[in-house]
Short mmCIF file of C-alpha atoms in Angstrom, two decimals:
data_model
loop_
_atom_site.label_atom_id
_atom_site.label_comp_id
_atom_site.label_asym_id
_atom_site.label_seq_id
_atom_site.Cartn_x
_atom_site.Cartn_y
_atom_site.Cartn_z
CA UNK A 1 -0.12 -0.47 0.21
CA UNK A 2 1.18 3.89 -0.36
CA UNK A 3 0.23 6.98 0.85
CA UNK A 4 1.08 9.88 -0.15
CA UNK A 5 2.38 13.44 2.41
CA UNK A 6 2.26 16.83 0.41
CA UNK A 7 4.54 19.30 1.20
CA UNK A 8 5.22 22.83 0.03
CA UNK A 9 7.76 25.59 -0.42
CA UNK A 10 8.98 28.35 -1.80
CA UNK A 11 12.49 29.21 -2.59
CA UNK A 12 15.08 30.57 -5.10
CA UNK A 13 17.89 29.13 -7.52
CA UNK A 14 19.49 29.09 -10.39
CA UNK A 15 20.14 26.34 -12.45
CA UNK A 16 24.10 26.30 -14.18
CA UNK A 17 24.31 24.30 -17.27
CA UNK A 18 20.99 23.50 -17.70
CA UNK A 19 19.79 24.51 -21.89
CA UNK A 20 17.89 27.57 -21.66
CA UNK A 21 19.85 31.30 -20.61
CA UNK A 22 17.13 32.55 -18.03
CA UNK A 23 16.91 29.13 -16.71
CA UNK A 24 21.41 28.89 -16.52
CA UNK A 25 21.94 32.75 -15.86
CA UNK A 26 19.57 34.35 -13.89
CA UNK A 27 18.40 33.86 -9.81
CA UNK A 28 14.40 33.23 -10.16
CA UNK A 29 12.27 31.19 -7.99
CA UNK A 30 8.98 28.29 -7.34
CA UNK A 31 6.29 27.42 -5.62
CA UNK A 32 7.20 24.21 -5.41
CA UNK A 33 5.40 21.05 -4.30
CA UNK A 34 6.86 18.33 -2.55
CA UNK A 35 4.60 14.92 -2.86
CA UNK A 36 6.47 11.69 -1.07
CA UNK A 37 4.81 8.73 -1.11
CA UNK A 38 5.60 6.21 1.61
CA UNK A 39 4.37 2.73 2.03
CA UNK A 40 4.96 -0.47 4.33
CA UNK A 41 4.68 -4.51 4.17
CA UNK A 42 1.76 -3.57 7.01
CA UNK A 43 -0.65 -1.08 8.43
CA UNK A 44 -0.05 -0.39 12.44
CA UNK A 45 -1.89 -0.44 15.40
CA UNK A 46 -4.19 2.20 13.71
CA UNK A 47 -4.80 0.48 10.31
CA UNK A 48 -2.74 3.13 9.02
CA UNK A 49 1.20 2.34 6.44
CA UNK A 50 2.80 5.74 8.41
CA UNK A 51 0.88 8.41 11.12
CA UNK A 52 1.02 11.84 9.17
CA UNK A 53 1.83 13.48 12.44
CA UNK A 54 5.68 11.15 12.29
CA UNK A 55 5.91 13.26 8.65
CA UNK A 56 6.07 16.40 11.09
CA UNK A 57 8.80 16.47 12.83
CA UNK A 58 12.31 16.12 10.68
CA UNK A 59 11.24 15.10 7.55
CA UNK A 60 9.12 17.95 7.54
CA UNK A 61 11.53 20.31 8.66
CA UNK A 62 13.85 19.49 5.92
CA UNK A 63 11.96 19.60 3.22
CA UNK A 64 10.45 23.66 5.30
CA UNK A 65 14.44 24.91 4.91
CA UNK A 66 14.10 25.36 1.23
CA UNK A 67 11.31 27.26 1.93
CA UNK A 68 12.38 31.81 1.72
CA UNK A 69 15.55 30.09 1.04
CA UNK A 70 18.62 30.69 -1.97
CA UNK A 71 19.71 26.88 -3.54
CA UNK A 72 23.35 27.12 -4.13
CA UNK A 73 25.19 24.99 -5.81
CA UNK A 74 28.27 23.84 -4.25
CA UNK A 75 30.42 24.80 -7.69
CA UNK A 76 29.54 27.90 -7.63
CA UNK A 77 32.36 30.84 -8.01
CA UNK A 78 33.37 32.14 -4.45
CA UNK A 79 32.52 35.52 -4.43
CA UNK A 80 29.09 34.30 -5.78
CA UNK A 81 28.88 32.14 -2.75
CA UNK A 82 29.86 34.75 -0.56
CA UNK A 83 27.00 37.37 -1.48
CA UNK A 84 24.54 35.01 -1.43
CA UNK A 85 25.98 33.99 2.77
CA UNK A 86 26.39 37.78 3.54
CA UNK A 87 23.49 38.26 2.93
CA UNK A 88 20.57 36.08 3.03
CA UNK A 89 19.93 34.60 6.46
CA UNK A 90 18.71 31.47 4.93
CA UNK A 91 20.66 29.57 2.52
CA UNK A 92 20.99 25.61 1.44
CA UNK A 93 24.64 24.31 -0.13
CA UNK A 94 23.97 21.88 -2.19
CA UNK A 95 26.72 19.51 -4.10
CA UNK A 96 24.42 19.48 -6.74
CA UNK A 97 22.78 22.19 -9.00
CA UNK A 98 19.22 22.33 -7.22
CA UNK A 99 16.84 21.26 -9.87
CA UNK A 100 13.91 19.59 -9.86
CA UNK A 101 15.09 16.73 -10.78
CA UNK A 102 18.25 17.01 -7.45
CA UNK A 103 15.57 18.25 -5.56
CA UNK A 104 13.33 14.87 -5.56
CA UNK A 105 16.58 12.94 -5.37
CA UNK A 106 17.98 14.41 -2.07
CA UNK A 107 14.68 15.07 -0.73
CA UNK A 108 14.27 11.46 -1.17
CA UNK A 109 18.08 10.12 0.04
CA UNK A 110 17.04 12.53 3.51
CA UNK A 111 13.81 10.83 4.11
CA UNK A 112 15.01 7.54 3.03
CA UNK A 113 18.10 8.06 6.46
CA UNK A 114 15.62 9.72 8.30
CA UNK A 115 13.23 6.57 8.79
CA UNK A 116 16.12 4.37 9.28
CA UNK A 117 16.59 6.31 11.89
CA UNK A 118 13.43 6.44 13.47
CA UNK A 119 11.97 4.48 16.44
CA UNK A 120 8.73 3.56 15.08
CA UNK A 121 6.36 2.37 18.68
CA UNK A 122 3.12 1.35 16.96
CA UNK A 123 3.95 -1.67 15.46
CA UNK A 124 4.25 0.01 12.56
CA UNK A 125 5.74 -2.21 8.96
CA UNK A 126 8.66 -1.99 7.30
CA UNK A 127 7.73 1.94 6.30
CA UNK A 128 9.92 3.24 3.10
CA UNK A 129 9.66 5.95 0.98
CA UNK A 130 8.68 4.48 -2.14
CA UNK A 131 9.26 7.86 -4.06
CA UNK A 132 9.31 11.48 -3.96
CA UNK A 133 7.47 14.30 -6.56
CA UNK A 134 8.36 17.31 -7.48
CA UNK A 135 6.48 19.76 -8.62
CA UNK A 136 8.56 23.19 -9.89
CA UNK A 137 5.28 24.81 -11.98
CA UNK A 138 1.67 22.97 -11.71
CA UNK A 139 2.19 21.27 -15.37
CA UNK A 140 6.41 20.09 -14.35
CA UNK A 141 7.49 17.68 -11.73
CA UNK A 142 10.08 15.31 -11.45
CA UNK A 143 9.93 12.05 -9.15
CA UNK A 144 12.76 10.09 -7.89
CA UNK A 145 12.47 6.42 -7.17
CA UNK A 146 15.04 3.73 -5.07
CA UNK A 147 16.19 2.96 -8.12
CA UNK A 148 17.75 6.67 -9.29
CA UNK A 149 19.06 7.11 -6.52
CA UNK A 150 22.36 6.61 -7.88
CA UNK A 151 21.73 8.78 -11.03
CA UNK A 152 24.40 11.68 -9.26
CA UNK A 153 27.20 11.52 -6.93
CA UNK A 154 25.06 13.20 -3.73
CA UNK A 155 26.14 13.28 -0.44
CA UNK A 156 24.18 14.47 1.80
CA UNK A 157 27.28 15.53 4.28
CA UNK A 158 27.89 18.29 1.12
CA UNK A 159 24.83 19.53 1.90
CA UNK A 160 24.97 22.57 4.62
CA UNK A 161 22.27 24.15 5.71
CA UNK A 162 22.24 28.27 7.17
CA UNK A 163 22.58 28.72 11.07
CA UNK A 164 18.88 30.88 10.55
CA UNK A 165 17.79 27.22 8.94
CA UNK A 166 18.95 25.73 11.77
CA UNK A 167 18.10 27.79 14.60
CA UNK A 168 14.38 26.97 13.61
CA UNK A 169 15.12 23.46 13.41
CA UNK A 170 12.05 21.54 15.28
CA UNK A 171 14.30 19.85 18.23
CA UNK A 172 17.22 20.87 15.90
CA UNK A 173 19.24 18.68 18.93
CA UNK A 174 17.53 16.12 17.76
CA UNK A 175 17.61 16.12 14.21
CA UNK A 176 21.48 17.60 13.93
CA UNK A 177 21.41 13.68 15.84
CA UNK A 178 20.34 12.01 12.53
CA UNK A 179 22.01 13.64 10.41
CA UNK A 180 25.01 12.52 11.84
CA UNK A 181 24.41 9.27 11.16
CA UNK A 182 24.78 9.95 7.76
CA UNK A 183 27.41 7.54 5.62
#
């Protein structure tokens, strides 16, 4: 069985090395919709795959980190990166160019990691994230599946959240601890 949880964020980026000039040369933003699909081999004591209340803690924090933030590719020139770090409290530095495809893979990897480090207490089954769909516009999305995880080299340890973002995380100590388990 598969269930879906939807999240939203407003974010800005430049997607370097893409085909269109506007996208690769100009800062622009989108109203993103993120759909996370969970599956399990059984239902819990409440006859649910996963209580959506459990997604409000760490999974929501990770996705909400991108809200009103600039997604900065670590391959940008230092002068450009330093400008954003100096002039914006909310940024995420990523080891990949921030396309919808990259976001879907990044969220898939983070959520998979979070689930592996979650202690379930309601007789849940083997809860997994089966895919993550990221709408960049109303008419276009990218969807990443577990089988896509190796399409790009994406080291989650190289994703850097600004101090302001980390300060806003609910239960930030616990989330930082979970993220420290990333291999």
